[in-house]
Short mmCIF file of C-alpha atoms in Angstrom, two decimals:
data_model
loop_
_atom_site.label_atom_id
_atom_site.label_comp_id
_atom_site.label_asym_id
_atom_site.label_seq_id
_atom_site.Cartn_x
_atom_site.Cartn_y
_atom_site.Cartn_z
CA UNK A 1 -12.62 -78.84 157.73
CA UNK A 2 -12.85 -78.67 153.95
CA UNK A 3 -11.48 -75.11 153.90
CA UNK A 4 -8.39 -76.15 155.86
CA UNK A 5 -7.65 -78.75 153.18
CA UNK A 6 -7.20 -75.95 150.63
CA UNK A 7 -4.75 -74.19 152.95
CA UNK A 8 -2.67 -77.31 153.51
CA UNK A 9 -2.71 -78.13 149.79
CA UNK A 10 -1.40 -74.68 148.79
CA UNK A 11 1.30 -74.74 151.47
CA UNK A 12 2.50 -78.09 150.10
CA UNK A 13 2.48 -76.67 146.55
CA UNK A 14 4.70 -73.78 147.65
CA UNK A 15 7.08 -76.18 149.40
CA UNK A 16 7.37 -78.14 146.17
CA UNK A 17 7.85 -74.94 144.14
CA UNK A 18 10.56 -73.73 146.50
CA UNK A 19 12.47 -76.97 146.04
CA UNK A 20 12.07 -76.65 142.28
CA UNK A 21 13.62 -73.16 142.34
CA UNK A 22 16.75 -74.51 144.04
CA UNK A 23 17.01 -77.48 141.66
CA UNK A 24 16.51 -75.28 138.59
CA UNK A 25 19.24 -72.89 139.74
CA UNK A 26 21.68 -75.79 140.12
CA UNK A 27 20.71 -77.46 136.83
CA UNK A 28 20.83 -74.24 134.79
CA UNK A 29 24.29 -73.54 136.20
CA UNK A 30 25.35 -77.03 135.10
CA UNK A 31 24.17 -76.45 131.51
CA UNK A 32 20.53 -77.57 131.37
CA UNK A 33 18.70 -75.81 128.54
CA UNK A 34 15.46 -74.13 129.72
CA UNK A 35 13.64 -75.24 126.56
CA UNK A 36 14.76 -78.84 127.00
CA UNK A 37 13.65 -78.72 130.62
CA UNK A 38 10.18 -77.38 129.73
CA UNK A 39 9.58 -79.85 126.90
CA UNK A 40 10.62 -82.94 128.87
CA UNK A 41 8.92 -81.77 132.05
CA UNK A 42 5.51 -81.31 130.45
CA UNK A 43 5.78 -84.48 128.39
CA UNK A 44 6.32 -86.41 131.63
CA UNK A 45 3.32 -84.71 133.25
CA UNK A 46 1.13 -85.33 130.20
CA UNK A 47 1.98 -89.05 130.06
CA UNK A 48 1.49 -89.34 133.81
CA UNK A 49 -1.95 -87.68 133.96
CA UNK A 50 -3.46 -88.76 130.63
CA UNK A 51 -4.58 -92.27 131.76
CA UNK A 52 -6.20 -90.85 134.93
CA UNK A 53 -7.92 -88.10 132.95
CA UNK A 54 -9.30 -90.59 130.42
CA UNK A 55 -10.70 -92.97 133.04
CA UNK A 56 -11.82 -90.63 135.83
CA UNK A 57 -13.30 -87.85 133.68
CA UNK A 58 -14.74 -89.89 130.85
CA UNK A 59 -18.34 -88.95 131.69
CA UNK A 60 -17.89 -85.39 132.97
CA UNK A 61 -15.45 -84.18 130.30
CA UNK A 62 -17.21 -81.67 127.98
CA UNK A 63 -16.58 -81.68 124.21
CA UNK A 64 -13.43 -79.85 123.17
CA UNK A 65 -14.49 -77.06 120.82
CA UNK A 66 -12.12 -74.92 118.77
CA UNK A 67 -12.76 -71.88 121.00
CA UNK A 68 -11.97 -73.80 124.17
CA UNK A 69 -8.86 -75.34 122.59
CA UNK A 70 -7.55 -71.89 121.64
CA UNK A 71 -8.09 -70.62 125.16
CA UNK A 72 -6.25 -73.61 126.61
CA UNK A 73 -3.49 -72.89 124.09
CA UNK A 74 -3.32 -69.35 125.51
CA UNK A 75 -3.24 -70.74 129.06
CA UNK A 76 -0.24 -72.89 128.11
CA UNK A 77 1.44 -69.90 126.46
CA UNK A 78 1.17 -67.64 129.52
CA UNK A 79 1.74 -70.11 132.34
CA UNK A 80 4.40 -72.33 130.80
CA UNK A 81 5.94 -71.19 127.53
CA UNK A 82 6.27 -67.48 128.38
CA UNK A 83 6.52 -67.69 132.16
CA UNK A 84 8.93 -70.61 132.45
CA UNK A 85 11.21 -69.65 129.55
CA UNK A 86 11.49 -66.04 130.68
CA UNK A 87 11.83 -67.13 134.32
CA UNK A 88 14.62 -69.58 133.48
CA UNK A 89 16.48 -66.88 131.54
CA UNK A 90 16.21 -64.52 134.51
CA UNK A 91 17.13 -67.18 137.07
CA UNK A 92 20.35 -67.93 135.17
CA UNK A 93 21.48 -64.35 135.92
CA UNK A 94 20.00 -64.05 139.39
CA UNK A 95 19.87 -65.93 142.69
CA UNK A 96 17.21 -68.36 143.86
CA UNK A 97 16.36 -66.20 146.88
CA UNK A 98 15.93 -63.01 144.83
CA UNK A 99 13.84 -64.85 142.22
CA UNK A 100 11.60 -66.22 144.98
CA UNK A 101 11.37 -62.78 146.60
CA UNK A 102 10.17 -61.21 143.36
CA UNK A 103 7.36 -63.75 143.23
CA UNK A 104 5.63 -61.64 145.86
CA UNK A 105 4.41 -59.28 143.14
CA UNK A 106 2.07 -62.07 142.00
CA UNK A 107 -0.54 -61.62 144.79
CA UNK A 108 -0.86 -57.87 144.20
CA UNK A 109 -0.94 -58.20 140.41
CA UNK A 110 -3.48 -61.03 140.55
CA UNK A 111 -5.56 -59.10 143.07
CA UNK A 112 -5.61 -55.97 140.89
CA UNK A 113 -6.47 -57.90 137.72
CA UNK A 114 -9.23 -59.82 139.53
CA UNK A 115 -10.72 -56.59 140.91
CA UNK A 116 -10.55 -54.98 137.47
CA UNK A 117 -12.34 -57.96 135.90
CA UNK A 118 -14.83 -58.03 138.80
CA UNK A 119 -13.75 -61.50 139.81
CA UNK A 120 -12.87 -60.19 143.29
CA UNK A 121 -15.01 -57.73 145.24
CA UNK A 122 -13.53 -55.25 147.71
CA UNK A 123 -15.68 -53.23 150.08
CA UNK A 124 -13.38 -50.72 151.78
CA UNK A 125 -16.18 -49.80 154.20
CA UNK A 126 -15.97 -53.25 155.80
CA UNK A 127 -13.14 -54.82 157.75
CA UNK A 128 -13.12 -57.69 155.28
CA UNK A 129 -12.17 -55.44 152.36
CA UNK A 130 -9.63 -53.53 154.43
CA UNK A 131 -8.02 -56.78 155.59
CA UNK A 132 -7.52 -57.98 152.00
CA UNK A 133 -5.96 -54.70 150.86
CA UNK A 134 -3.80 -54.21 153.96
CA UNK A 135 -2.73 -57.86 153.93
CA UNK A 136 -1.61 -57.59 150.31
CA UNK A 137 0.44 -54.47 151.08
CA UNK A 138 1.99 -56.11 154.16
CA UNK A 139 3.00 -59.15 152.07
CA UNK A 140 4.72 -56.91 149.52
CA UNK A 141 6.44 -54.94 152.31
CA UNK A 142 7.66 -58.16 153.88
CA UNK A 143 9.15 -59.36 150.61
CA UNK A 144 10.93 -56.02 150.10
CA UNK A 145 12.36 -56.14 153.64
CA UNK A 146 13.45 -59.73 153.15
CA UNK A 147 15.13 -58.91 149.84
CA UNK A 148 16.87 -55.60 150.47
CA UNK A 149 17.59 -55.48 154.23
CA UNK A 150 20.77 -57.55 154.43
CA UNK A 151 22.62 -55.68 157.17
CA UNK A 152 22.80 -56.19 160.91
CA UNK A 153 22.72 -59.42 162.87
CA UNK A 154 22.95 -62.73 161.05
CA UNK A 155 21.85 -66.05 162.50
CA UNK A 156 24.11 -69.08 162.36
CA UNK A 157 23.71 -71.30 159.31
CA UNK A 158 22.27 -74.77 159.66
CA UNK A 159 25.43 -76.33 158.19
CA UNK A 160 29.09 -75.31 158.48
CA UNK A 161 30.01 -75.87 154.83
CA UNK A 162 27.74 -75.83 151.76
CA UNK A 163 26.30 -79.20 150.82
CA UNK A 164 26.07 -77.87 147.24
CA UNK A 165 28.65 -75.29 146.17
CA UNK A 166 26.53 -73.48 143.63
CA UNK A 167 28.57 -70.31 143.91
CA UNK A 168 31.60 -72.17 142.72
CA UNK A 169 29.71 -73.09 139.57
CA UNK A 170 28.72 -69.67 138.39
CA UNK A 171 29.11 -66.20 139.88
CA UNK A 172 26.36 -63.65 139.57
CA UNK A 173 27.57 -60.08 139.25
CA UNK A 174 25.67 -56.99 140.37
CA UNK A 175 24.81 -55.94 136.82
CA UNK A 176 23.57 -59.42 135.89
CA UNK A 177 21.60 -59.56 139.13
CA UNK A 178 19.65 -56.43 138.20
CA UNK A 179 19.01 -57.66 134.66
CA UNK A 180 18.06 -61.09 135.90
CA UNK A 181 15.63 -59.63 138.44
CA UNK A 182 13.95 -57.53 135.74
CA UNK A 183 13.52 -60.59 133.52
CA UNK A 184 12.10 -62.64 136.40
CA UNK A 185 9.65 -59.83 137.14
CA UNK A 186 8.33 -59.99 133.56
CA UNK A 187 7.78 -63.72 133.94
CA UNK A 188 5.65 -63.17 137.04
CA UNK A 189 3.40 -60.75 135.16
CA UNK A 190 2.65 -63.60 132.76
CA UNK A 191 2.12 -65.91 135.74
CA UNK A 192 -0.49 -63.59 137.28
CA UNK A 193 -2.37 -63.45 133.99
CA UNK A 194 -2.18 -67.25 133.82
CA UNK A 195 -3.88 -67.65 137.22
CA UNK A 196 -6.75 -65.40 136.13
CA UNK A 197 -7.16 -67.12 132.76
CA UNK A 198 -7.22 -70.55 134.39
CA UNK A 199 -10.29 -69.57 136.39
CA UNK A 200 -12.01 -68.35 133.21
CA UNK A 201 -11.17 -71.44 131.15
CA UNK A 202 -12.16 -73.86 133.91
CA UNK A 203 -15.74 -72.53 133.80
CA UNK A 204 -15.85 -73.44 130.11
CA UNK A 205 -14.05 -76.79 130.51
CA UNK A 206 -14.69 -78.08 134.08
CA UNK A 207 -12.45 -81.16 133.93
CA UNK A 208 -9.29 -80.53 135.96
CA UNK A 209 -7.22 -83.53 134.89
CA UNK A 210 -8.10 -83.22 131.21
CA UNK A 211 -7.46 -79.47 131.26
CA UNK A 212 -4.08 -80.10 132.85
CA UNK A 213 -3.18 -82.71 130.24
CA UNK A 214 -4.11 -80.39 127.37
CA UNK A 215 -2.13 -77.56 128.94
CA UNK A 216 0.96 -79.76 129.22
CA UNK A 217 0.50 -80.94 125.63
CA UNK A 218 0.33 -77.41 124.23
CA UNK A 219 3.22 -76.30 126.46
CA UNK A 220 5.53 -79.05 125.20
CA UNK A 221 4.40 -78.37 121.62
CA UNK A 222 5.12 -74.64 121.88
CA UNK A 223 8.54 -75.09 123.48
CA UNK A 224 9.43 -77.79 120.95
CA UNK A 225 8.73 -75.31 118.16
CA UNK A 226 10.95 -72.71 119.84
CA UNK A 227 13.73 -75.25 120.28
CA UNK A 228 13.97 -75.59 116.49
CA UNK A 229 15.53 -72.12 116.53
CA UNK A 230 17.06 -71.83 120.02
CA UNK A 231 18.13 -75.37 121.04
CA UNK A 232 19.17 -77.17 117.88
CA UNK A 233 22.24 -78.86 119.41
CA UNK A 234 21.41 -82.60 119.78
CA UNK A 235 23.67 -82.89 122.84
CA UNK A 236 21.33 -80.63 124.78
CA UNK A 237 18.58 -83.24 124.51
CA UNK A 238 20.72 -86.13 125.70
CA UNK A 239 19.70 -87.24 129.21
CA UNK A 240 22.11 -88.68 131.74
CA UNK A 241 21.85 -89.80 135.36
CA UNK A 242 22.63 -86.48 137.00
CA UNK A 243 20.96 -83.58 138.79
CA UNK A 244 19.58 -82.28 135.49
CA UNK A 245 17.58 -85.46 134.96
CA UNK A 246 16.34 -85.39 138.55
CA UNK A 247 15.22 -81.77 138.07
CA UNK A 248 13.26 -82.70 134.94
CA UNK A 249 11.54 -85.66 136.62
CA UNK A 250 10.84 -83.62 139.76
CA UNK A 251 9.37 -80.78 137.68
CA UNK A 252 7.24 -83.13 135.58
CA UNK A 253 5.80 -85.18 138.44
CA UNK A 254 5.65 -82.72 141.33
CA UNK A 255 5.11 -79.35 139.59
CA UNK A 256 3.41 -79.85 136.20
CA UNK A 257 1.63 -83.01 137.31
CA UNK A 258 0.60 -82.79 140.95
CA UNK A 259 1.17 -79.07 141.54
CA UNK A 260 -0.80 -77.84 138.52
CA UNK A 261 -3.74 -80.10 139.37
CA UNK A 262 -3.91 -79.02 143.04
CA UNK A 263 -3.57 -75.38 142.04
CA UNK A 264 -6.38 -75.61 139.49
CA UNK A 265 -8.54 -77.41 142.04
CA UNK A 266 -8.02 -74.57 144.53
CA UNK A 267 -8.67 -71.92 141.85
CA UNK A 268 -11.96 -73.58 140.86
CA UNK A 269 -13.16 -73.54 144.47
CA UNK A 270 -11.61 -70.37 145.92
CA UNK A 271 -10.57 -68.18 143.00
CA UNK A 272 -7.18 -67.09 141.63
CA UNK A 273 -6.47 -64.53 144.37
CA UNK A 274 -6.62 -67.27 147.03
CA UNK A 275 -3.93 -69.24 145.20
CA UNK A 276 -1.79 -66.16 144.50
CA UNK A 277 -1.67 -65.19 148.19
CA UNK A 278 0.37 -68.30 148.99
CA UNK A 279 3.16 -67.35 146.55
CA UNK A 280 5.13 -65.39 149.23
CA UNK A 281 5.77 -68.68 151.02
CA UNK A 282 8.20 -69.55 148.20
CA UNK A 283 10.60 -66.96 149.60
CA UNK A 284 10.57 -68.60 153.02
CA UNK A 285 11.11 -72.04 151.53
CA UNK A 286 13.99 -70.82 149.32
CA UNK A 287 15.64 -69.09 152.30
CA UNK A 288 15.37 -72.23 154.45
CA UNK A 289 16.68 -74.48 151.68
CA UNK A 290 19.55 -72.07 151.02
CA UNK A 291 20.46 -72.12 154.72
CA UNK A 292 20.34 -75.92 154.78
CA UNK A 293 22.18 -76.74 151.54
CA UNK A 294 24.22 -73.62 150.67
CA UNK A 295 25.23 -72.61 154.23
CA UNK A 296 23.65 -69.18 153.80
CA UNK A 297 23.21 -67.30 157.07
CA UNK A 298 19.73 -65.89 157.65
CA UNK A 299 19.71 -62.13 158.29
CA UNK A 300 17.53 -60.39 160.83
CA UNK A 301 15.84 -58.58 157.94
CA UNK A 302 14.93 -61.91 156.36
CA UNK A 303 13.32 -63.07 159.61
CA UNK A 304 11.34 -59.85 160.04
CA UNK A 305 10.28 -59.96 156.39
CA UNK A 306 9.14 -63.55 156.82
CA UNK A 307 6.96 -62.59 159.78
CA UNK A 308 5.43 -59.74 157.77
CA UNK A 309 4.70 -62.10 154.89
CA UNK A 310 2.96 -64.59 157.18
CA UNK A 311 0.98 -61.81 158.89
CA UNK A 312 -0.13 -60.30 155.58
CA UNK A 313 -1.11 -63.71 154.25
CA UNK A 314 -3.24 -64.33 157.33
CA UNK A 315 -5.04 -60.98 156.91
CA UNK A 316 -5.97 -61.67 153.29
CA UNK A 317 -7.11 -65.22 153.99
CA UNK A 318 -9.20 -64.00 156.93
CA UNK A 319 -10.84 -61.39 154.70
CA UNK A 320 -11.62 -63.93 151.99
CA UNK A 321 -12.92 -66.49 154.47
CA UNK A 322 -15.19 -63.89 156.10
CA UNK A 323 -16.42 -62.81 152.65
CA UNK A 324 -17.39 -66.39 151.85
CA UNK A 325 -19.21 -66.78 155.17
CA UNK A 326 -21.17 -63.58 154.58
CA UNK A 327 -22.11 -64.58 151.02
CA UNK A 328 -23.19 -68.10 151.96
CA UNK A 329 -24.54 -67.31 155.42
CA UNK A 330 -28.25 -66.68 154.79
CA UNK A 331 -28.73 -69.60 152.42
CA UNK A 332 -26.79 -71.92 154.70
CA UNK A 333 -28.89 -70.91 157.68
CA UNK A 334 -32.13 -71.50 155.77
CA UNK A 335 -30.91 -74.87 154.57
CA UNK A 336 -29.79 -75.81 158.06
CA UNK A 337 -33.08 -74.72 159.53
CA UNK A 338 -35.03 -76.82 157.08
CA UNK A 339 -32.91 -79.87 157.95
CA UNK A 340 -33.49 -79.35 161.68
CA UNK A 341 -37.30 -79.34 161.38
CA UNK A 342 -38.87 -82.74 162.06
CA UNK A 343 -42.00 -81.94 160.10
CA UNK A 344 -42.85 -79.77 157.15
CA UNK A 345 -45.16 -76.88 157.90
CA UNK A 346 -47.81 -76.30 155.26
CA UNK A 347 -48.58 -72.57 155.12
CA UNK A 348 -51.66 -71.38 153.25
CA UNK A 349 -52.77 -67.87 152.45
CA UNK A 350 -56.45 -66.94 152.54
CA UNK A 351 -57.67 -63.34 152.37
CA UNK A 352 -54.27 -62.03 153.34
CA UNK A 353 -54.07 -64.17 156.52
CA UNK A 354 -51.49 -66.94 157.05
CA UNK A 355 -52.82 -70.29 158.21
CA UNK A 356 -50.85 -73.29 159.49
CA UNK A 357 -52.67 -76.43 158.29
CA UNK A 358 -51.57 -78.55 161.27
CA UNK A 359 -52.74 -75.88 163.70
CA UNK A 360 -56.12 -75.60 161.93
CA UNK A 361 -56.72 -79.35 162.14
CA UNK A 362 -56.01 -79.45 165.87
CA UNK A 363 -58.33 -76.48 166.42
CA UNK A 364 -61.13 -78.23 164.51
CA UNK A 365 -60.74 -81.36 166.62
CA UNK A 366 -61.06 -79.33 169.79
CA UNK A 367 -64.24 -77.65 168.50
CA UNK A 368 -65.81 -81.01 167.67
CA UNK A 369 -64.93 -82.34 171.08
#
């Protein structure tokens, strides 16, 4: 039951991330500065989580040493400052669907880094190891099919006319699309490194809420420093009641606040590869949202790619779940067996022979009788 909670939590995180991709695409096209978005978003998350972190983790929060602070600073640099700024720059010259499709490199990159650092074990002689490797390859294949196979039959869109005419805001040319995709790909390399580093830092600072607050603080601080050179226009920082403000609030509450916390919770219990394997679901969410709001027709290739992604994800999760059962099996059985016994058996060794004290007492009573 507890394992299924992790699955549901990560599916919800990917639903939220898929919605954020659509909102960011719209807001960037309407003139939202990526640096402004990152600073405000993480300030909102920090102010939202700080009271909970102070109260709920007051006793379990370890002291913040200089070494730990520097590693959290590096976590903020990879996962927010580098990833989000580079991703926003690439998204401005790409499409939301392509950007989500490229996110499927994250599972393979995270898997390779984790294996290299011996955080993930792969035994190719067992079906568990083969399932993890094959599942990762199937996920990547599904994302490639979903991205590049655009011919053939197309299903009817969910709406007749676009609810949001994003293509009337800004057109993306073929050359910009290639450049934008390359930039987005670089951002996902930083994201994969961020997932791995989170697992390392959490072992040194096992306080999820406090770690999240510090990450948001350093992220806003780093982007604020960059804005002194790249976003000096005061009008960029002026907030109004529009889709840009909604995107900032949504990103601060749902992504940096709730999403980061749930993701770190899953990493601390299941490892970074488990979290990375749910990234391909972003492509499905972006495709569904695009069909609902932008009147995009879903291609047959997109449907086949989606099925491959789901199948590959299932293979990897089955392999990881089986690995966990094998690793915990013997100890769990011993513990369960000890709970099932109504009495404790006292075993003594004398001259190399095992004696059960209860059995000896009963035998002595019979002899006296």
